[in-house]
Coordinates of C-alpha atoms in Angstrom, one line a residue:
Chain T
M243 CA 19.8 112.5 117.7
S244 CA 21.0 112.7 114.2
G245 CA 24.6 111.7 114.2
A246 CA 26.8 113.5 111.7
I247 CA 25.1 115.7 109.1
P248 CA 25.3 113.6 106.0
L249 CA 28.2 114.9 103.9
A250 CA 28.2 115.0 100.1
L251 CA 29.9 112.0 98.5
E252 CA 32.9 114.0 97.4
C253 CA 33.4 115.3 101.0
I254 CA 33.1 111.7 102.3
R255 CA 35.8 110.7 99.8
E256 CA 38.1 113.5 101.2
K257 CA 37.3 112.3 104.7
A258 CA 38.2 108.7 103.8
D259 CA 41.5 109.8 102.3
W260 CA 42.2 111.8 105.5
V261 CA 41.3 108.7 107.6
R262 CA 43.6 106.6 105.6
R263 CA 46.5 109.0 106.1
Q264 CA 45.8 109.2 109.8
T265 CA 45.7 105.4 110.0
L266 CA 49.2 105.3 108.4
L267 CA 50.4 107.8 111.0
L268 CA 48.9 105.8 113.8
H269 CA 50.8 102.8 112.5
R270 CA 54.0 104.8 112.3
R271 CA 53.6 105.7 116.0
S272 CA 52.7 102.2 117.0
P273 CA 53.9 99.6 114.5
E274 CA 52.3 96.7 116.4
T275 CA 48.9 97.9 115.2
R276 CA 47.3 95.9 112.4
L277 CA 47.6 98.2 109.5
A278 CA 46.4 96.2 106.5
S279 CA 43.1 95.1 107.9
S280 CA 42.5 98.6 109.2
L281 CA 43.0 100.0 105.7
S282 CA 40.5 97.7 104.1
C283 CA 37.6 99.1 106.2
V284 CA 38.4 102.8 105.9
E285 CA 35.5 103.5 103.5
I286 CA 33.2 101.1 105.3
L287 CA 33.5 103.1 108.5
T288 CA 33.8 106.5 106.9
V289 CA 30.6 106.2 104.9
L290 CA 28.7 104.7 107.9
Y291 CA 29.6 107.7 110.1
Y292 CA 29.7 110.6 107.7
G293 CA 26.9 109.4 105.4
G294 CA 24.4 109.8 108.2
F295 CA 23.7 106.1 108.4
I296 CA 24.4 105.6 112.1
R297 CA 22.9 107.7 114.9
F298 CA 25.3 108.7 117.6
D299 CA 26.1 111.3 120.2
A300 CA 29.8 111.9 120.6
L301 CA 29.2 113.7 123.8
E302 CA 27.2 110.9 125.3
P303 CA 28.4 107.8 123.5
L304 CA 26.3 105.3 125.5
R305 CA 23.0 107.3 125.1
E306 CA 20.2 104.9 125.0
D307 CA 18.7 106.0 121.7
R308 CA 22.0 105.6 119.8
D309 CA 22.5 103.0 117.1
R310 CA 25.0 100.4 118.2
L311 CA 28.2 99.4 116.4
V312 CA 30.0 96.3 117.5
I313 CA 33.4 96.1 116.0
S314 CA 34.1 92.4 116.0
K315 CA 37.4 92.6 114.1
G316 CA 38.9 94.8 116.8
H317 CA 42.5 94.7 115.7
G318 CA 41.6 95.7 112.2
S319 CA 39.9 98.9 113.2
I320 CA 42.5 101.4 114.1
S321 CA 41.2 103.4 111.2
F322 CA 38.2 104.1 113.4
F323 CA 40.3 106.2 115.8
P324 CA 40.7 109.2 113.4
I325 CA 36.9 109.1 112.9
L326 CA 36.3 109.1 116.6
S327 CA 38.7 112.0 117.0
D328 CA 37.2 114.0 114.1
L329 CA 33.6 113.5 115.4
G330 CA 34.5 114.5 119.0
F331 CA 34.3 111.1 120.7
I332 CA 37.9 111.5 121.8
D333 CA 40.4 114.3 122.0
S334 CA 42.6 114.6 118.9
S335 CA 45.7 114.5 121.2
E336 CA 44.8 110.8 121.7
L337 CA 45.9 110.1 118.2
D338 CA 49.5 111.1 119.2
K339 CA 49.3 109.1 122.4
I340 CA 48.5 105.7 120.9
A341 CA 49.9 102.8 122.9
R342 CA 51.4 105.2 125.4
P343 CA 50.7 105.0 129.1
D344 CA 48.9 108.3 129.0
G345 CA 46.7 107.4 126.1
I346 CA 43.6 105.3 125.7
L347 CA 44.1 104.1 122.1
K348 CA 45.7 100.7 121.7
A349 CA 46.3 98.0 119.1
I350 CA 43.2 96.1 120.2
P351 CA 40.6 98.6 121.3
D352 CA 38.2 98.4 124.2
P353 CA 35.3 100.4 125.7
L354 CA 37.7 102.7 127.5
I355 CA 37.6 104.4 124.1
P356 CA 34.3 106.2 123.7
G357 CA 32.5 104.8 120.6
Y358 CA 33.5 101.2 121.2
E359 CA 30.7 99.2 122.8
T360 CA 32.5 95.9 123.5
L361 CA 35.8 94.2 123.8
N362 CA 36.9 93.0 120.4
G363 CA 40.2 91.1 120.8
S364 CA 38.8 87.6 120.6
L365 CA 37.4 86.9 117.2
G366 CA 34.0 85.5 116.4
Q367 CA 32.2 87.0 119.4
G368 CA 30.8 90.3 118.1
L369 CA 27.8 88.9 116.2
G370 CA 26.6 86.9 119.2
V371 CA 26.8 90.0 121.5
A372 CA 25.1 92.1 118.8
C373 CA 22.3 89.5 118.6
G374 CA 21.8 90.0 122.4
M375 CA 21.7 93.8 121.9
A376 CA 19.3 93.5 119.0
L377 CA 17.1 91.1 120.9
G378 CA 16.9 93.5 123.9
I379 CA 16.1 96.5 121.6
K380 CA 13.5 94.5 119.8
H381 CA 11.9 93.6 123.2
R382 CA 11.9 97.2 124.2
G383 CA 10.5 98.2 120.8
T384 CA 12.7 101.3 120.5
G385 CA 14.0 100.6 117.0
Q386 CA 17.7 101.3 117.2
K387 CA 19.9 99.6 114.7
V388 CA 22.7 97.3 115.6
F389 CA 25.7 97.2 113.2
V390 CA 28.4 94.7 113.4
L391 CA 31.7 95.0 111.6
S392 CA 33.4 91.6 111.0
G393 CA 36.3 90.3 109.0
D394 CA 36.0 87.4 106.6
G395 CA 38.8 85.4 108.2
E396 CA 36.8 85.7 111.4
L397 CA 34.0 83.6 109.8
Y398 CA 36.1 80.5 110.5
E399 CA 35.0 80.8 114.1
G400 CA 32.1 78.5 114.7
S401 CA 30.5 80.9 117.1
V402 CA 29.7 83.2 114.2
W403 CA 27.4 80.6 112.7
E404 CA 25.7 79.9 116.1
A405 CA 24.9 83.6 116.1
A406 CA 23.9 83.7 112.4
M407 CA 21.3 81.0 113.0
F408 CA 20.0 82.8 116.1
A409 CA 19.6 86.2 114.3
A410 CA 17.6 84.7 111.5
H411 CA 15.4 82.5 113.7
H412 CA 14.6 85.4 116.0
R413 CA 14.0 87.8 113.1
L414 CA 16.5 90.4 114.3
G415 CA 15.6 92.7 111.4
D416 CA 17.4 95.7 112.9
L417 CA 20.7 93.9 112.8
V418 CA 23.1 94.8 110.0
M419 CA 26.4 92.9 109.7
I420 CA 29.1 94.3 107.5
I421 CA 31.8 92.0 106.4
D422 CA 35.1 93.5 105.5
N423 CA 35.7 90.9 102.9
N424 CA 39.4 91.6 102.2
G425 CA 40.1 88.0 101.3
R426 CA 42.9 87.4 103.6
S427 CA 43.3 86.0 107.1
M428 CA 46.5 86.2 109.1
L429 CA 48.7 83.8 107.1
D430 CA 47.2 83.5 103.7
Y431 CA 44.4 84.2 101.4
C432 CA 41.2 82.7 102.7
R433 CA 40.5 80.9 99.5
N434 CA 43.8 78.9 100.2
I435 CA 43.1 78.3 103.9
M436 CA 39.4 77.2 103.5
D437 CA 37.4 78.6 100.7
L438 CA 34.0 79.6 101.9
G439 CA 32.8 80.5 98.4
P440 CA 30.5 83.5 97.9
L441 CA 29.7 84.8 101.4
D442 CA 26.3 86.2 100.3
A443 CA 25.1 82.7 99.3
L444 CA 26.2 81.4 102.7
F445 CA 24.2 84.0 104.6
R446 CA 21.3 83.6 102.3
A447 CA 21.2 79.9 103.2
F448 CA 21.1 80.9 106.8
G449 CA 18.0 83.1 106.2
W450 CA 19.6 86.5 105.9
E451 CA 19.0 89.4 103.6
T452 CA 22.2 89.9 101.6
L453 CA 23.9 92.8 99.8
V454 CA 27.2 92.8 98.0
V455 CA 29.1 96.0 97.4
D456 CA 32.6 97.3 96.4
G457 CA 33.8 98.3 99.9
H458 CA 36.0 101.1 98.6
D459 CA 33.3 102.8 96.4
I460 CA 31.9 105.6 98.5
G461 CA 28.7 106.0 96.4
A462 CA 28.0 102.3 96.2
L463 CA 28.5 101.9 100.0
A464 CA 26.1 104.7 100.6
T465 CA 23.5 103.2 98.3
C466 CA 24.0 99.8 100.0
Y467 CA 23.6 101.1 103.5
R468 CA 20.5 102.9 102.5
E469 CA 19.1 99.6 101.2
A470 CA 20.2 97.8 104.3
L471 CA 18.4 100.3 106.6
A472 CA 15.3 100.1 104.4
N473 CA 15.1 96.4 105.0
R474 CA 11.7 95.6 106.4
S475 CA 11.7 91.9 105.8
G476 CA 12.3 91.1 109.5
R477 CA 15.4 89.2 108.5
P478 CA 18.9 90.3 109.5
C479 CA 20.9 91.9 106.7
V480 CA 24.5 91.2 105.8
V481 CA 26.5 93.6 103.7
V482 CA 29.4 91.8 102.0
A483 CA 31.8 94.6 101.3
N484 CA 34.5 93.4 98.9
T485 CA 37.7 95.1 99.9
V486 CA 41.5 95.0 99.4
K487 CA 43.6 94.3 102.4
G488 CA 46.2 97.0 102.8
K489 CA 44.2 99.3 100.5
G490 CA 46.4 102.3 99.5
V491 CA 49.7 100.7 100.3
P492 CA 51.0 98.9 97.2
S493 CA 53.4 96.6 99.0
L494 CA 50.5 95.3 101.2
E495 CA 47.8 95.1 98.6
G496 CA 49.1 91.9 96.9
D497 CA 50.8 90.4 100.0
A498 CA 49.4 87.2 101.4
L499 CA 51.0 88.1 104.7
A500 CA 49.8 91.7 104.7
H501 CA 48.0 91.2 108.1
I502 CA 51.2 90.8 110.0
R503 CA 53.4 93.3 108.1
M504 CA 54.8 96.2 110.0
L505 CA 55.9 99.1 107.9
A506 CA 59.1 101.0 108.8
P507 CA 58.6 104.7 109.6
L508 CA 60.4 105.7 106.4
E509 CA 58.2 103.5 104.3
V510 CA 55.1 105.2 105.8
D511 CA 56.6 108.6 105.1
R512 CA 57.2 107.6 101.5
I513 CA 53.6 106.5 101.0
L514 CA 52.3 109.7 102.6
E515 CA 54.6 111.8 100.3
C516 CA 53.4 109.9 97.3
A517 CA 49.8 110.4 98.3
N518 CA 50.4 114.1 98.8
G519 CA 52.0 114.4 95.4
E520 CA 49.0 113.0 93.6
Chain N
M144 CA 13.6 69.2 145.9
L145 CA 16.0 69.9 143.1
M146 CA 18.0 73.1 143.6
R147 CA 17.4 73.8 139.9
D148 CA 13.7 73.9 140.4
V149 CA 14.0 76.1 143.5
L150 CA 15.8 78.6 141.3
I151 CA 13.5 78.3 138.3
H152 CA 10.5 78.9 140.6
R153 CA 12.2 82.1 141.9
I154 CA 13.0 83.2 138.4
H155 CA 9.4 82.5 137.3
K156 CA 8.1 84.7 140.1
G157 CA 10.8 87.3 139.3
M158 CA 9.8 87.4 135.6
R159 CA 6.2 88.1 136.5
E160 CA 7.2 91.1 138.5
D161 CA 10.1 92.4 136.5
E162 CA 10.1 92.9 132.7
K163 CA 13.9 93.1 132.7
I164 CA 14.6 89.5 133.5
F165 CA 15.5 87.1 130.7
L166 CA 16.1 83.4 130.9
L167 CA 18.1 81.7 128.1
T168 CA 18.7 78.0 127.9
A169 CA 21.1 76.0 125.7
D170 CA 18.5 73.4 125.1
M171 CA 18.6 72.3 128.7
G172 CA 15.2 71.5 130.0
A173 CA 13.2 71.2 133.2
P174 CA 9.5 70.7 133.7
A175 CA 9.4 74.0 135.6
L176 CA 11.1 75.7 132.7
D177 CA 8.4 74.5 130.2
R178 CA 5.9 76.8 131.9
L179 CA 8.2 79.8 131.5
L180 CA 8.8 79.1 127.8
V181 CA 5.0 79.2 127.3
E182 CA 4.3 82.2 129.6
F183 CA 7.2 84.4 128.5
P184 CA 8.0 83.4 124.9
D185 CA 9.8 86.7 124.4
R186 CA 12.0 86.5 127.5
C187 CA 12.5 82.8 127.9
I188 CA 14.4 81.5 124.9
N189 CA 16.0 78.3 123.9
V190 CA 19.1 79.2 122.0
G191 CA 19.8 75.6 121.0
I192 CA 22.8 73.5 121.8
A193 CA 25.1 76.5 121.4
E194 CA 26.7 77.5 124.7
Q195 CA 29.1 80.0 123.1
N196 CA 26.2 81.9 121.6
L197 CA 24.2 81.5 124.8
V198 CA 26.9 83.5 126.7
S199 CA 27.4 86.1 124.0
V200 CA 23.6 86.8 123.6
A201 CA 23.4 87.0 127.4
T202 CA 26.2 89.6 127.3
G203 CA 24.5 91.7 124.6
L204 CA 21.1 91.6 126.4
S205 CA 22.8 92.6 129.7
L206 CA 24.5 95.5 128.0
E207 CA 21.0 96.7 127.1
G208 CA 20.1 96.7 130.8
F209 CA 18.5 93.3 131.2
T210 CA 19.3 90.7 133.9
V211 CA 20.0 87.5 132.2
F212 CA 20.0 83.9 133.5
A213 CA 21.8 81.7 131.1
Y214 CA 21.1 78.0 131.7
G215 CA 23.1 75.0 130.5
I216 CA 24.8 71.8 131.4
A217 CA 27.6 72.7 133.8
P218 CA 30.7 71.3 132.0
F219 CA 29.6 72.9 128.7
I220 CA 28.4 76.3 129.9
T221 CA 31.7 76.7 131.7
M222 CA 34.2 75.1 129.5
R223 CA 32.7 75.2 126.0
A224 CA 32.0 78.9 126.4
Y225 CA 35.0 79.8 128.5
D226 CA 36.4 82.5 126.2
Q227 CA 33.0 84.1 125.8
T228 CA 32.7 84.2 129.5
R229 CA 36.2 85.5 130.0
V230 CA 35.9 88.3 127.4
G231 CA 32.2 89.1 127.4
L232 CA 31.6 88.8 131.1
S233 CA 34.7 88.9 133.2
L234 CA 36.8 91.4 131.2
L235 CA 33.9 93.5 129.9
S236 CA 32.4 93.8 133.4
H237 CA 35.4 95.9 134.4
L238 CA 34.3 98.5 131.9
R239 CA 30.6 98.2 131.5
A240 CA 27.7 97.4 133.8
L241 CA 26.2 94.0 133.3
N242 CA 24.3 91.3 135.2
V243 CA 24.5 87.8 133.8
I244 CA 24.0 84.7 135.8
L245 CA 25.5 81.5 134.4
L246 CA 23.5 78.6 135.7
G247 CA 25.3 75.4 135.4
V248 CA 23.5 72.2 136.3
G249 CA 25.2 68.9 136.8
V250 CA 28.4 69.7 138.7
G251 CA 30.7 67.1 140.0
F252 CA 29.5 63.5 139.5
S253 CA 25.8 64.6 139.3
Y254 CA 25.4 62.8 136.0
E255 CA 26.7 59.7 137.7
V256 CA 26.7 57.2 134.8
S257 CA 27.4 59.5 132.0
G258 CA 31.1 59.4 132.2
P259 CA 33.8 62.0 132.4
T260 CA 32.5 64.3 129.5
H261 CA 29.5 65.0 131.7
H262 CA 31.2 65.1 135.0
C263 CA 32.1 68.6 135.9
V264 CA 35.2 68.6 138.1
E265 CA 37.1 71.6 136.8
D266 CA 34.7 74.4 137.1
L267 CA 35.5 75.5 140.6
T268 CA 39.1 76.2 139.5
I269 CA 38.5 77.9 136.2
M270 CA 35.5 80.0 137.2
R271 CA 37.2 81.3 140.4
L272 CA 40.1 82.3 138.2
L273 CA 38.1 85.0 136.5
P274 CA 38.1 88.4 138.2
N275 CA 34.7 89.9 138.9
M276 CA 33.0 86.5 138.6
A277 CA 31.0 85.6 141.6
V278 CA 31.1 81.8 142.1
C279 CA 28.3 80.2 144.1
S280 CA 28.2 76.6 145.0
P281 CA 25.2 75.9 147.2
G282 CA 24.3 72.7 148.9
D283 CA 20.6 73.1 149.3
G284 CA 17.5 75.1 148.3
A285 CA 17.6 77.8 150.9
T286 CA 21.1 78.7 149.8
V287 CA 19.8 78.9 146.2
E288 CA 17.1 81.3 147.4
A289 CA 19.7 83.4 149.1
F290 CA 21.7 83.4 146.0
Y291 CA 18.8 84.7 144.0
E292 CA 18.4 87.7 146.2
F293 CA 22.1 88.3 145.9
A294 CA 22.0 87.9 142.1
L295 CA 19.3 90.5 141.6
T296 CA 20.8 93.1 143.9
E297 CA 24.5 92.7 143.2
P298 CA 25.7 93.7 139.7
G299 CA 28.3 91.8 137.7
P300 CA 28.7 88.3 136.2
K301 CA 28.0 85.3 138.4
Y302 CA 28.3 81.5 138.1
L303 CA 25.8 79.3 140.0
R304 CA 26.9 75.7 140.0
L305 CA 24.2 73.2 140.9
D306 CA 24.1 69.5 141.6
A307 CA 21.5 67.7 139.5
K308 CA 20.3 65.5 142.3
P309 CA 17.7 66.4 144.9
A310 CA 19.2 68.1 147.8
P311 CA 17.8 67.7 151.3
A312 CA 17.6 70.9 153.3
I313 CA 20.7 72.0 155.1
Y314 CA 19.2 75.2 156.4
E315 CA 15.6 75.5 157.7
S316 CA 15.1 78.8 155.9
I317 CA 16.8 81.5 153.9
S318 CA 17.2 83.6 157.1
E319 CA 19.8 81.1 158.3
V320 CA 22.0 81.8 155.3
D321 CA 24.3 84.8 155.7
F322 CA 25.0 84.7 152.0
R323 CA 27.5 87.6 151.6
R324 CA 29.6 86.1 154.4
G325 CA 30.2 83.2 151.9
F326 CA 30.1 80.3 154.3
H327 CA 28.3 78.8 157.3
E328 CA 30.0 77.0 160.2
F329 CA 28.4 74.1 161.9
P330 CA 30.7 74.3 164.9
G331 CA 32.8 71.5 166.3
S332 CA 34.2 71.1 169.7
G333 CA 37.2 69.0 168.7
D334 CA 40.2 69.5 166.5
A335 CA 38.8 68.6 163.2
C336 CA 36.8 70.6 160.6
I337 CA 35.6 69.7 157.2
V338 CA 35.4 72.6 154.7
S339 CA 33.2 71.5 151.9
T340 CA 31.1 72.9 149.0
G341 CA 28.0 71.8 147.1
Y342 CA 26.8 68.2 147.5
P343 CA 29.9 67.2 149.6
T344 CA 28.5 69.4 152.3
Q345 CA 25.5 67.0 152.5
R346 CA 27.9 64.2 153.1
A347 CA 30.1 66.2 155.5
L348 CA 27.1 66.8 157.7
R349 CA 26.3 63.1 157.6
L350 CA 29.8 62.4 158.7
R351 CA 29.5 65.0 161.4
E352 CA 26.5 63.0 162.8
E353 CA 28.4 59.8 162.6
M354 CA 31.3 61.2 164.5
E355 CA 29.0 62.7 167.1
R356 CA 27.6 59.2 167.7
E357 CA 31.2 58.2 168.4
G358 CA 31.4 61.1 170.9
V359 CA 33.4 63.6 168.8
R360 CA 31.8 66.7 167.4
I361 CA 33.7 67.9 164.3
G362 CA 33.1 71.2 162.6
V363 CA 31.8 71.6 159.1
V364 CA 32.1 74.7 157.1
D365 CA 29.8 74.9 154.1
M366 CA 31.4 77.2 151.5
F367 CA 28.6 78.5 149.3
L368 CA 30.1 81.7 147.9
L369 CA 33.7 81.0 146.8
Q370 CA 34.2 84.4 145.1
P371 CA 34.1 87.1 146.4
M372 CA 34.8 85.8 149.8
D373 CA 35.7 87.1 153.3
D374 CA 39.1 85.5 153.8
A375 CA 39.6 86.9 157.2
A376 CA 36.2 85.7 158.5
L377 CA 37.0 82.2 157.3
A378 CA 40.5 82.3 158.8
K379 CA 38.9 83.3 162.1
V380 CA 36.7 80.2 162.1
L381 CA 39.5 77.9 161.0
Y382 CA 41.7 79.2 163.7
K383 CA 39.7 77.1 166.2
Y384 CA 40.7 73.8 164.6
R385 CA 43.9 71.9 164.3
R386 CA 43.2 69.7 161.4
I387 CA 41.3 70.9 158.4
F388 CA 39.9 68.6 155.7
S389 CA 38.8 70.1 152.4
F390 CA 36.2 68.1 150.6
E391 CA 35.0 68.8 147.1
E392 CA 33.8 66.9 144.1
S393 CA 36.5 68.3 141.9
F394 CA 40.2 67.9 141.2
I395 CA 42.4 68.6 144.1
G396 CA 45.9 70.2 143.9
K397 CA 44.7 72.2 140.9
G398 CA 43.3 75.4 142.3
G399 CA 39.9 74.3 143.6
L400 CA 38.4 74.5 147.1
D401 CA 41.6 73.0 148.6
A402 CA 43.6 75.8 147.2
L403 CA 41.2 78.4 148.5
V404 CA 41.5 76.9 152.0
S405 CA 45.2 76.5 151.7
N406 CA 45.6 80.1 150.8
V407 CA 43.6 81.3 153.7
L408 CA 45.6 79.1 156.2
R409 CA 48.8 80.4 154.8
R410 CA 47.9 84.1 154.5
F411 CA 46.6 84.3 158.0
G412 CA 49.1 82.0 159.6
V413 CA 46.4 79.5 160.8
P414 CA 48.3 76.7 162.6
A415 CA 46.4 73.8 161.2
T416 CA 47.2 71.0 158.8
L417 CA 45.2 70.5 155.6
E418 CA 44.2 67.3 154.0
S419 CA 42.2 67.3 150.9
F420 CA 39.5 64.9 149.7
G421 CA 38.6 65.2 146.0
L422 CA 39.8 63.8 142.7
S423 CA 43.5 63.2 142.5
G424 CA 45.1 61.8 139.4
G425 CA 43.3 61.8 136.1
Y426 CA 39.9 61.2 134.7
V427 CA 38.2 57.8 135.3
F428 CA 36.0 56.0 132.9
E429 CA 34.5 53.5 135.4
N430 CA 30.8 52.7 135.7
G431 CA 29.0 52.3 138.9
G432 CA 27.5 55.6 140.0
R433 CA 28.5 58.2 142.6
E434 CA 29.2 55.9 145.5
H435 CA 31.5 53.8 143.4
L436 CA 33.3 56.9 142.1
Y437 CA 33.8 58.2 145.6
R438 CA 35.4 54.9 146.5
V439 CA 37.6 55.0 143.4
Y440 CA 38.9 58.4 144.5
G441 CA 39.2 57.5 148.2
M442 CA 36.6 60.1 149.2
D443 CA 33.9 57.7 150.4
D444 CA 32.5 57.9 153.9
E445 CA 34.7 55.2 155.3
S446 CA 37.9 56.7 153.9
I447 CA 37.1 60.1 155.4
L448 CA 35.9 58.7 158.7
G449 CA 39.2 56.8 158.9
R450 CA 41.1 60.1 158.7
L451 CA 38.7 61.9 161.1
R452 CA 39.1 59.1 163.7
S453 CA 42.8 59.5 163.6
V454 CA 42.5 63.1 164.9
P455 CA 44.2 63.5 168.3
S456 CA 41.7 64.2 171.1
P457 CA 41.2 67.7 172.4
P458 CA 42.3 69.9 174.1
F459 CA 44.5 71.4 171.5
R460 CA 46.2 74.7 172.3
I461 CA 47.4 77.2 169.8
P462 CA 51.1 77.7 170.5
A463 CA 51.8 81.0 172.1

C-alpha cells in the first residue's frame, strides 16, 4: 500500500487550487456547508494526500494496513470531498449530489463517505477516538499512523485536553495531530473569546512534540509532515498549521464571522471568474 | 458477592484467553481489578478521572477490533460522557462495527450516604433512549455472568448498570437466566405482579415471600435486559395479572422502567392497571441511608405491602 504517488510540489499546488475551486462549487450547491473553515485546511489535506504522507487504499478504504485520519473538525472539511473524488474513494458524481437525497455528501460528513473513519459533528471528540486507535495499533505493533485534523476553536472543549494528557502519558508516538489554526471560532477571533496563546507551547507543556508551519505553504507543509513522520521520540506530535479562515475569498479572510457566512451563488461565480482570470 | 467482582473475575479469565479484550477504568478501583492492572499493564489501563476520554478511547480501540470494557462510577460514565456515548457508540455503531461495554457501578442509591451527585437515578431513561445501546440491569451475579456471555458474542455498544452493594443470589446458576429474553418471571397466582429491575428485584422477591406468608402469591418479573427487549413476551406474561407495580430505584414518570412497562401494556392492550414505585418529585438531600431514602420516596416495604394488600382477591377474569 503506497497511497498516492507523491506529486511534485508544483503539481500539489495545482491540485490545491483545484480543490479550493471545487470546494467553492460545493458550497454553491449547498450553501449550508461551512465554507470558511473548509478553505483554511485545503493545503493541509492536499499535501497530506498527494504528498505521499498518508497510506490509503481508495478501493478498500478500511483496509487494516491503512493509516488512519480522524477529521475532528467535521463541518470544516468539505474540501476533503474533491480529494476523495479525485483519488477514487467516491464517484465524482457525488460532488454534484451534495446534500441531495441520492447523494452521500453532507454538511457534516460521516463514515457513509468512504475515507471518513468516524462521526465528526460533535467537536472535541476526535483526538480521544484517535488515541484509542493509536493505542490499539501500538498494541498490535503494526505501525500505522493515526492523523487527527482539529480546529483551534475546538480546543476549548475540555475533552481535547483529557486526550492530550492520555496520548503523551501512553507514548502514542504514531499519533500526529494537525491543528488548522485559522484563529477564528464561530462568532469571533479566538484571541477575543479566550486567548490560548501559542498552541505549540501548550502542547509542549503536555509532553508533545511540536511543529509550527504556514498551513498554506505547500513546500513547508511537506517538510513539516516529513519531520512529523520521522518522529521517533515516542511522544505524540502536533503540527500547528497557521492558516487563514476563508483563504482565497477576500470577503471571508478578514471577517470575524467568516464561519457562518453563506456566499450567494453569484458571489461564488465572481470569485471563480477572478481566479480563472489570474 | 459484589456483582462488580463477578464481572471482573470473568473479564480476568477472558483477558487470559483473548488478546482482544481491554479494560479501561476512569480511576475506579476494585481489589480484583488491581490484579488485572498488574497482569495486563498493556490492556488494563487507568485513564484517570476522565470519563469523556474513557469513552472516546474505548471507541477508538473498538474500531480497531478490540472488545473494550470501560469502567466508571455510574452517574459519571453515563452522564458526564453522554455525548461521547451518543456520538461515538450509539450513532457510530450504525455505520461501523464496535463492541464497547460501559460498566457503571453504583446505580440508584448504592452510594447511600454520598448524596444526590453520586446517586444514579436517571441512567435507565437516558441510556435506553439511545438506539443500538443494549441496557442491562442485573440483580445478581448469575445474571452478570449471563450478560458477560452476551457481551462477548453480541456486537454493539452496551451499558451494564451495577449496584455497588453485595447482591444475594436470585438465580441458582447462569442456566436459569434466559438472558436474551430479557426478563424472568417468578409466577404469581393472584392478581398482582411487581416488575422490577436491579436491586429492587431483591426487595420485590422479599415482598413476595412476605405476601406468601399472608396467603397471597404475587408475581415478580425481574427485568434484566431493558434494551433490546421482547415486548410481546413481556406482554404475554403481564396478561395474567390485573394490577402491575413497576419498581425501580430511579425517577418515575420520566421514561424509566415504568414507561417501558406502560408502553408494553398500552401497545398490547393488556387490561391491567399500573402503579409505579420509584422517585417522584425532585432530588433529595437527606442523610440516613437507603432504607431512609426508600421511606422518603414512599417505596419502602410497608408502603408497597400496603398497596399489594389492597389488591382484590382472585379470581380475576379478562373481559371477553
